[in-house]
Amino acid sequence: MKNTTPPGGQEVGGVTVANPLWLAPLAEISVPAVRALFRRMGVGLTHTEMVSSSGLCHGNRATLAMLPRRGEAPVVLQLFGDEAEEMGRSLEIALIRGERPQAVQINMACPVRKVFRRGEGARLLERPPVAEAMVRALVPFGLPVWVKTRLAGRGCPLSTGDFCEVLFSAGASCVALHGRTAAQMYEGTGDRDAVGAVAARFPGRIVGSGDVYAPEDVQDYLSRGCAAVLLARGGVRDVYSTPKILQALGYGGAPEVLNPTPAQRVATLMNLADDMAEEVGERGAMILLRRFLSGIFKGLPGATFLRRSIGTVTDRPSLESVVRRWEQVLVEGGTDHGGSGTVAG
Ligand SMILES: Cc1cc2nc3c(=O)[nH]c(=O)nc-3n(C[C@H](O)[C@H](O)[C@H](O)COP(=O)(O)O)c2cc1C
């Protein structure tokens, strides 16, 4: 399947996007700095991490910091909660305190026990009337209302397709569907046939999620009728997979992201470090950055040196000196300072 997006963009669920490869909502990962990184890589849309409705209603500072920022469009704000009225109030607060997103999405997908036990996230598949009421509570705000959910498993009164029907009838305009049940968490392989069957029932309104790493994965979801595809663990594992996928789909891409030199990878890391430091301070940024180290330097020699050195770094100048040293050794074809493993995800 090749680029079929018209020059002005494609509309999915009431939002205009340049392409169908999107950064998934990822708790503690899809923070503003990471969303900016993936926009530079070329994704068509980003999601915030899941934002607590209750936290917003209580004016929690950390929760408010998760809201969309200026210049992020198109960005989707993802909310989670257990109750429709509170979710409505939380969106009202989000629109006052943060930038207006292009859509709001309700998390009906999170399987984590703490969330599930409270009747939130994927538990909503067992509570269709509450799920429906949540969508209805957000529709009056005039933003497209989206939902992210999973396959219906044991304990769910409706099939996945019938659950989606309830959501669409209540006013949702797009559903992102992860092809695993809540009980499966993130294990095993996602069921693309099941996602495809729902996509065939609701043409243009289903976004596929699960095991997206390579161009073939994205093409597979699109060929099954999904309107777009979410990049999640695959994006963290290989930050530069986005431009490769987009090029394979016919969307082109800038050379500095398609074939990045070591210096360009270092620049990506330092940009991310600076953006993260603005959000959480230098020390916090160094901790967050470790998650992306493998993904930025994937496939290059020097893994051991970088991991060991960056693991102990607590400020920007030390980070810069470590990566510059690595870059120099690499360019000169020198030894690996303690190991020759490649940096792999
Ligand atoms: C660390 C992590 C955090 C996640 N956080 C969220 C989240 O906040 N909201 C959400 O709807 N899904 C979340 N997900 C699910 C992903 O968006 C995605 O649906 C899932 O990882 C399946 O895609 P993959 O197999 O390509 O990773 C998270 C997944 C991971 C691994």
CSV table of C-alpha atoms and ligand atoms in Angstrom, one decimal:
chain,number,residue,atom,x,y,z
A,1,MET,CA,0.0,0.0,0.0
A,2,LYS,CA,1.4,3.4,-1.0
A,3,ASN,CA,0.9,7.0,0.0
A,4,THR,CA,-2.7,7.8,-0.7
A,5,THR,CA,-2.9,10.9,1.4
A,6,PRO,CA,-4.0,14.0,-0.6
A,7,PRO,CA,-1.5,17.0,-0.5
A,8,GLY,CA,-3.6,18.9,2.0
A,9,GLY,CA,-3.7,15.9,4.4
A,10,GLN,CA,-6.1,13.1,5.2
A,11,GLU,CA,-9.0,13.4,7.7
A,12,VAL,CA,-9.3,10.8,10.4
A,13,GLY,CA,-11.9,11.1,13.1
A,14,GLY,CA,-12.4,14.8,12.5
A,15,VAL,CA,-8.6,15.6,12.5
A,16,THR,CA,-6.5,16.4,9.5
A,17,VAL,CA,-3.2,14.5,9.4
A,18,ALA,CA,-0.3,14.4,7.0
A,19,ASN,CA,0.2,10.7,7.2
A,20,PRO,CA,-1.2,7.6,9.0
A,21,LEU,CA,1.7,6.8,11.3
A,22,TRP,CA,1.1,8.1,14.7
A,23,LEU,CA,2.9,8.1,18.1
A,24,ALA,CA,0.8,6.1,20.5
A,25,PRO,CA,-0.1,7.3,24.0
A,26,LEU,CA,2.6,5.9,26.2
A,27,ALA,CA,2.6,6.6,30.0
A,28,GLU,CA,5.8,8.2,31.2
A,29,ILE,CA,7.1,8.2,27.7
A,30,SER,CA,5.0,10.4,25.4
A,31,VAL,CA,5.9,13.5,27.3
A,32,PRO,CA,6.1,16.8,25.4
A,33,ALA,CA,9.8,16.4,24.6
A,34,VAL,CA,9.3,13.0,23.2
A,35,ARG,CA,6.3,14.1,21.2
A,36,ALA,CA,8.5,16.9,19.7
A,37,LEU,CA,11.2,14.3,18.9
A,38,PHE,CA,8.6,12.1,17.0
A,39,ARG,CA,7.2,15.1,15.2
A,40,ARG,CA,10.7,15.8,14.0
A,41,MET,CA,10.9,12.2,12.8
A,42,GLY,CA,7.7,12.8,10.8
A,43,VAL,CA,4.8,11.1,12.6
A,44,GLY,CA,1.4,12.4,11.5
A,45,LEU,CA,0.0,12.9,15.0
A,46,THR,CA,1.0,12.4,18.6
A,47,HIS,CA,-0.9,11.5,21.8
A,48,THR,CA,-0.2,12.7,25.3
A,49,GLU,CA,0.4,10.0,27.9
A,50,MET,CA,-2.8,9.0,29.8
A,51,VAL,CA,-3.8,12.0,32.0
A,52,SER,CA,-5.9,11.4,35.1
A,53,SER,CA,-9.3,13.1,35.2
A,54,SER,CA,-9.2,13.0,38.9
A,55,GLY,CA,-5.7,14.6,39.0
A,56,LEU,CA,-6.9,17.4,36.7
A,57,CYS,CA,-10.0,18.0,38.9
A,58,HIS,CA,-7.8,18.2,42.0
A,59,GLY,CA,-5.4,20.7,40.3
A,60,ASN,CA,-2.5,18.3,40.6
A,61,ARG,CA,0.6,20.1,39.2
A,62,ALA,CA,2.2,17.0,37.8
A,63,THR,CA,-1.0,16.1,36.0
A,64,LEU,CA,-1.5,19.6,34.6
A,65,ALA,CA,2.1,19.5,33.2
A,66,MET,CA,1.0,16.6,31.0
A,67,LEU,CA,-1.4,18.8,29.0
A,68,PRO,CA,-0.7,19.7,25.4
A,69,ARG,CA,1.6,22.6,24.7
A,70,ARG,CA,1.6,25.4,22.1
A,71,GLY,CA,2.7,24.3,18.6
A,72,GLU,CA,2.0,20.6,19.1
A,73,ALA,CA,-0.9,20.2,16.5
A,74,PRO,CA,-2.1,17.7,15.7
A,75,VAL,CA,-2.0,16.3,19.2
A,76,VAL,CA,-4.6,14.2,21.1
A,77,LEU,CA,-5.2,14.5,24.8
A,78,GLN,CA,-5.8,11.2,26.4
A,79,LEU,CA,-7.9,11.1,29.6
A,80,PHE,CA,-8.6,8.2,32.0
A,81,GLY,CA,-11.1,8.0,34.8
A,82,ASP,CA,-13.9,5.9,36.2
A,83,GLU,CA,-16.8,8.2,35.9
A,84,ALA,CA,-18.4,10.3,33.2
A,85,GLU,CA,-19.3,13.5,35.1
A,86,GLU,CA,-15.7,13.9,36.5
A,87,MET,CA,-14.3,13.2,33.0
A,88,GLY,CA,-16.4,16.1,31.6
A,89,ARG,CA,-15.2,18.4,34.4
A,90,SER,CA,-11.6,17.4,33.8
A,91,LEU,CA,-11.8,18.2,30.1
A,92,GLU,CA,-13.2,21.6,30.9
A,93,ILE,CA,-10.1,22.2,33.2
A,94,ALA,CA,-7.8,20.8,30.5
A,95,LEU,CA,-9.1,23.3,27.9
A,96,ILE,CA,-8.6,26.2,30.3
A,97,ARG,CA,-5.2,25.2,31.6
A,98,GLY,CA,-3.6,23.6,28.5
A,99,GLU,CA,-3.5,24.2,24.8
A,100,ARG,CA,-6.5,23.0,22.9
A,101,PRO,CA,-5.8,19.5,21.4
A,102,GLN,CA,-7.2,18.5,18.0
A,103,ALA,CA,-9.2,15.6,19.7
A,104,VAL,CA,-9.8,14.2,23.2
A,105,GLN,CA,-9.4,10.4,23.7
A,106,ILE,CA,-10.8,8.3,26.5
A,107,ASN,CA,-8.5,5.5,27.7
A,108,MET,CA,-10.5,2.3,27.7
A,109,ALA,CA,-7.4,0.2,27.2
A,110,CYS,CA,-5.0,0.3,30.2
A,111,PRO,CA,-4.8,-3.2,31.7
A,112,VAL,CA,-2.5,-2.2,34.7
A,113,ARG,CA,-4.0,-3.6,37.9
A,114,LYS,CA,-4.1,-0.2,39.8
A,115,VAL,CA,-6.2,1.3,37.0
A,116,PHE,CA,-8.3,-1.7,36.1
A,117,ARG,CA,-9.3,-2.3,39.8
A,118,ARG,CA,-10.8,1.2,40.0
A,119,GLY,CA,-13.1,0.6,37.0
A,120,GLU,CA,-10.9,2.6,34.6
A,121,GLY,CA,-9.0,1.8,31.5
A,122,ALA,CA,-9.7,-1.6,30.0
A,123,ARG,CA,-12.2,-2.3,32.8
A,124,LEU,CA,-14.6,0.0,30.8
A,125,LEU,CA,-15.0,-2.9,28.3
A,126,GLU,CA,-17.0,-4.6,31.1
A,127,ARG,CA,-19.0,-1.4,31.8
A,128,PRO,CA,-20.5,-0.3,28.4
A,129,PRO,CA,-23.1,2.1,29.9
A,130,VAL,CA,-20.3,4.0,31.7
A,131,ALA,CA,-18.2,4.0,28.6
A,132,GLU,CA,-21.1,5.3,26.6
A,133,ALA,CA,-21.8,8.0,29.3
A,134,MET,CA,-18.2,9.1,29.2
A,135,VAL,CA,-18.3,9.7,25.4
A,136,ARG,CA,-21.6,11.6,25.8
A,137,ALA,CA,-20.1,13.7,28.5
A,138,LEU,CA,-17.3,14.9,26.3
A,139,VAL,CA,-19.2,15.5,23.0
A,140,PRO,CA,-20.6,18.9,24.1
A,141,PHE,CA,-17.1,20.4,24.2
A,142,GLY,CA,-17.0,20.5,20.4
A,143,LEU,CA,-13.8,18.5,20.0
A,144,PRO,CA,-13.7,15.1,18.2
A,145,VAL,CA,-14.1,12.4,20.9
A,146,TRP,CA,-11.9,9.4,20.4
A,147,VAL,CA,-11.5,6.2,22.4
A,148,LYS,CA,-8.6,3.8,22.7
A,149,THR,CA,-9.6,0.3,23.7
A,150,ARG,CA,-8.6,-3.4,23.4
A,151,LEU,CA,-10.2,-6.6,22.3
A,152,ALA,CA,-13.1,-7.7,24.5
A,153,GLY,CA,-12.2,-10.7,26.6
A,154,ARG,CA,-13.8,-12.8,29.3
A,155,GLY,CA,-16.1,-10.8,31.5
A,156,CYS,CA,-17.0,-8.3,28.7
A,157,PRO,CA,-20.8,-8.3,28.0
A,158,LEU,CA,-20.3,-7.1,24.4
A,159,SER,CA,-18.1,-8.2,21.5
A,160,THR,CA,-15.4,-5.8,20.5
A,161,GLY,CA,-17.4,-4.7,17.4
A,162,ASP,CA,-20.6,-4.2,19.4
A,163,PHE,CA,-18.7,-2.2,22.1
A,164,CYS,CA,-17.3,0.1,19.3
A,165,GLU,CA,-20.9,0.4,17.9
A,166,VAL,CA,-22.0,1.7,21.4
A,167,LEU,CA,-19.1,4.2,21.3
A,168,PHE,CA,-19.8,5.5,17.8
A,169,SER,CA,-23.5,5.8,18.5
A,170,ALA,CA,-22.7,7.9,21.6
A,171,GLY,CA,-20.7,10.3,19.4
A,172,ALA,CA,-17.2,9.0,19.2
A,173,SER,CA,-15.6,9.6,15.8
A,174,CYS,CA,-12.6,7.3,16.0
A,175,VAL,CA,-11.5,4.2,18.0
A,176,ALA,CA,-7.9,3.0,18.3
A,177,LEU,CA,-7.9,-0.7,18.8
A,178,HIS,CA,-5.1,-2.7,20.4
A,179,GLY,CA,-5.3,-6.3,19.3
A,180,ARG,CA,-4.9,-7.8,22.7
A,181,THR,CA,-7.3,-8.4,25.6
A,182,ALA,CA,-6.8,-6.9,29.0
A,183,ALA,CA,-5.7,-10.3,30.3
A,184,GLN,CA,-3.0,-10.5,27.7
A,185,MET,CA,-1.5,-7.2,28.9
A,186,TYR,CA,1.4,-6.8,26.5
A,187,GLU,CA,2.3,-10.4,26.1
A,188,GLY,CA,2.2,-12.6,23.0
A,189,THR,CA,1.2,-11.3,19.6
A,190,GLY,CA,-1.6,-8.9,18.9
A,191,ASP,CA,-4.6,-10.4,16.9
A,192,ARG,CA,-4.6,-8.4,13.6
A,193,ASP,CA,-7.4,-10.5,12.1
A,194,ALA,CA,-9.6,-9.3,15.0
A,195,VAL,CA,-8.6,-5.7,14.5
A,196,GLY,CA,-9.1,-6.0,10.8
A,197,ALA,CA,-12.7,-7.4,11.3
A,198,VAL,CA,-13.6,-4.4,13.4
A,199,ALA,CA,-12.0,-2.1,10.8
A,200,ALA,CA,-14.0,-3.7,8.0
A,201,ARG,CA,-17.2,-3.0,10.0
A,202,PHE,CA,-16.4,0.7,10.6
A,203,PRO,CA,-14.5,1.8,7.5
A,204,GLY,CA,-12.2,4.8,8.1
A,205,ARG,CA,-12.8,5.0,11.8
A,206,ILE,CA,-10.5,2.4,13.3
A,207,VAL,CA,-6.8,2.9,14.1
A,208,GLY,CA,-4.7,-0.2,14.5
A,209,SER,CA,-2.3,-0.9,17.4
A,210,GLY,CA,-0.1,-3.8,18.4
A,211,ASP,CA,3.4,-5.0,17.4
A,212,VAL,CA,4.3,-2.2,15.0
A,213,TYR,CA,8.0,-2.2,14.2
A,214,ALA,CA,8.5,-2.2,10.5
A,215,PRO,CA,6.9,-0.9,7.2
A,216,GLU,CA,5.2,-4.3,6.7
A,217,ASP,CA,3.4,-4.0,10.0
A,218,VAL,CA,1.9,-0.6,9.1
A,219,GLN,CA,1.0,-1.8,5.6
A,220,ASP,CA,-0.7,-4.8,7.0
A,221,TYR,CA,-3.0,-2.7,9.3
A,222,LEU,CA,-3.8,-0.3,6.5
A,223,SER,CA,-4.5,-3.1,4.0
A,224,ARG,CA,-7.0,-4.5,6.6
A,225,GLY,CA,-8.9,-1.2,6.5
A,226,CYS,CA,-7.4,0.7,9.4
A,227,ALA,CA,-7.3,4.5,8.9
A,228,ALA,CA,-4.0,4.9,10.8
A,229,VAL,CA,-1.5,2.9,12.9
A,230,LEU,CA,0.0,3.6,16.3
A,231,LEU,CA,3.8,3.3,16.8
A,232,ALA,CA,4.4,2.3,20.4
A,233,ARG,CA,7.3,0.1,21.7
A,234,GLY,CA,8.7,-0.1,18.2
A,235,GLY,CA,9.3,3.7,18.2
A,236,VAL,CA,11.1,3.6,21.5
A,237,ARG,CA,13.2,0.6,20.4
A,238,ASP,CA,14.3,2.3,17.2
A,239,VAL,CA,13.7,6.0,17.1
A,240,TYR,CA,14.6,6.2,13.4
A,241,SER,CA,12.1,3.6,12.4
A,242,THR,CA,9.5,6.4,11.8
A,243,PRO,CA,11.2,7.9,8.7
A,244,LYS,CA,12.0,4.4,7.4
A,245,ILE,CA,8.4,3.4,7.6
A,246,LEU,CA,7.2,6.6,6.1
A,247,GLN,CA,9.6,6.4,3.2
A,248,ALA,CA,8.4,2.8,2.5
A,249,LEU,CA,4.8,4.1,2.5
A,250,GLY,CA,5.8,6.8,0.0
A,251,TYR,CA,5.9,9.8,2.3
A,252,GLY,CA,9.6,10.6,1.7
A,253,GLY,CA,11.7,12.0,4.6
A,254,ALA,CA,14.7,14.2,5.2
A,255,PRO,CA,18.1,12.6,4.8
A,256,GLU,CA,19.2,13.6,8.3
A,257,VAL,CA,16.5,11.3,9.7
A,258,LEU,CA,16.5,8.6,7.0
A,259,ASN,CA,20.3,8.1,7.1
A,260,PRO,CA,21.5,9.9,10.2
A,261,THR,CA,25.2,10.3,10.7
A,262,PRO,CA,26.6,9.6,14.2
A,263,ALA,CA,26.8,13.4,14.7
A,264,GLN,CA,23.1,13.7,13.8
A,265,ARG,CA,22.2,11.0,16.2
A,266,VAL,CA,24.2,12.9,18.9
A,267,ALA,CA,22.3,16.1,18.0
A,268,THR,CA,19.0,14.1,18.4
A,269,LEU,CA,20.1,13.0,21.8
A,270,MET,CA,21.2,16.4,22.9
A,271,ASN,CA,18.0,18.1,21.6
A,272,LEU,CA,15.9,15.6,23.6
A,273,ALA,CA,18.1,16.2,26.7
A,274,ASP,CA,17.5,19.9,26.4
A,275,ASP,CA,13.8,19.6,25.9
A,276,MET,CA,13.5,17.1,28.8
A,277,ALA,CA,15.6,19.3,31.1
A,278,GLU,CA,13.2,22.2,30.5
A,279,GLU,CA,10.3,19.9,31.6
A,280,VAL,CA,11.8,18.0,34.5
A,281,GLY,CA,15.2,19.6,35.3
A,282,GLU,CA,18.7,18.3,34.2
A,283,ARG,CA,18.9,15.4,36.6
A,284,GLY,CA,15.4,14.1,35.8
A,285,ALA,CA,16.2,14.5,32.1
A,286,MET,CA,19.2,12.2,32.4
A,287,ILE,CA,17.1,9.5,33.9
A,288,LEU,CA,14.4,9.8,31.3
A,289,LEU,CA,17.0,9.8,28.5
A,290,ARG,CA,18.3,6.4,29.4
A,291,ARG,CA,15.1,4.9,27.9
A,292,PHE,CA,15.9,6.3,24.5
A,293,LEU,CA,19.6,5.6,24.4
A,294,SER,CA,19.3,2.3,22.7
A,295,GLY,CA,16.6,3.6,20.3
A,296,ILE,CA,18.7,6.5,19.1
A,297,PHE,CA,22.0,4.6,18.7
A,298,LYS,CA,20.5,1.3,17.5
A,299,GLY,CA,22.8,-0.8,15.4
A,300,LEU,CA,25.9,1.2,16.0
A,301,PRO,CA,29.0,0.0,17.9
A,302,GLY,CA,29.8,1.3,21.3
A,303,ALA,CA,26.9,0.0,23.3
A,304,THR,CA,28.8,-0.9,26.4
A,305,PHE,CA,30.7,2.3,26.5
A,306,LEU,CA,27.6,4.5,26.1
A,307,ARG,CA,25.5,2.5,28.5
A,308,ARG,CA,28.1,2.4,31.2
A,309,SER,CA,29.0,6.1,30.9
A,310,ILE,CA,25.6,7.6,30.5
A,311,GLY,CA,24.2,5.5,33.3
A,312,THR,CA,26.1,7.6,35.8
A,313,VAL,CA,25.8,11.0,34.1
A,314,THR,CA,23.7,13.6,36.0
A,315,ASP,CA,24.3,16.8,34.1
A,316,ARG,CA,24.3,18.0,30.5
A,317,PRO,CA,28.0,18.9,30.1
A,318,SER,CA,29.0,15.3,31.2
A,319,LEU,CA,26.4,13.8,28.8
A,320,GLU,CA,27.8,15.9,26.0
A,321,SER,CA,31.4,14.9,26.7
A,322,VAL,CA,30.5,11.2,26.8
A,323,VAL,CA,28.7,11.2,23.5
A,324,ARG,CA,31.3,13.4,21.8
A,325,ARG,CA,34.0,10.9,22.9
A,326,TRP,CA,31.9,8.0,21.6
A,327,GLU,CA,31.4,9.9,18.3
A,328,GLN,CA,35.1,10.5,17.9
A,329,VAL,CA,36.0,6.9,18.6
A,330,LEU,CA,33.5,5.8,16.1
A,331,VAL,CA,34.6,8.1,13.4
A,332,GLU,CA,38.3,7.2,13.9
A,333,GLY,CA,37.3,3.5,13.9
A,334,GLY,CA,38.9,3.1,17.3
A,335,THR,CA,38.2,0.6,20.1
A,336,ASP,CA,35.0,0.4,22.0
A,337,HIS,CA,36.1,1.4,25.5
A,338,GLY,CA,34.9,-1.8,27.1
A,339,GLY,CA,32.8,-3.9,24.9
A,340,SER,CA,31.9,-4.3,21.2
A,341,GLY,CA,28.2,-5.0,21.5
A,342,THR,CA,25.9,-3.0,19.2
A,343,VAL,CA,23.3,-0.8,20.8
A,344,ALA,CA,20.2,-2.8,20.3
A,345,GLY,CA,16.6,-2.4,21.4
B,1,LIG,C1,5.3,1.6,28.5
B,1,LIG,C2,3.9,1.7,27.9
B,1,LIG,C3,3.1,2.7,28.2
B,1,LIG,C4,1.8,2.8,27.6
B,1,LIG,N1,0.9,3.8,28.0
B,1,LIG,C5,-0.3,3.9,27.4
B,1,LIG,C6,-1.1,5.0,27.7
B,1,LIG,O1,-0.8,5.8,28.5
B,1,LIG,N2,-2.4,5.0,27.1
B,1,LIG,C7,-2.8,4.0,26.2
B,1,LIG,O2,-3.9,4.1,25.7
B,1,LIG,N3,-1.9,3.0,25.9
B,1,LIG,C8,-0.7,2.9,26.5
B,1,LIG,N4,0.1,1.9,26.1
B,1,LIG,C9,-0.3,1.0,25.0
B,1,LIG,C10,0.3,1.4,23.6
B,1,LIG,O3,-0.2,2.7,23.3
B,1,LIG,C11,0.1,0.4,22.5
B,1,LIG,O4,-1.3,0.3,22.3
B,1,LIG,C12,0.6,-1.0,22.9
B,1,LIG,O5,1.9,-0.9,23.4
B,1,LIG,C13,0.6,-1.9,21.7
B,1,LIG,O6,1.5,-1.5,20.7
B,1,LIG,P1,2.9,-2.2,20.5
B,1,LIG,O7,2.7,-3.7,20.6
B,1,LIG,O8,3.3,-1.8,19.1
B,1,LIG,O9,3.8,-1.7,21.6
B,1,LIG,C14,1.4,1.8,26.7
B,1,LIG,C15,2.3,0.8,26.3
B,1,LIG,C16,3.5,0.7,26.9
B,1,LIG,C17,4.5,-0.4,26.5
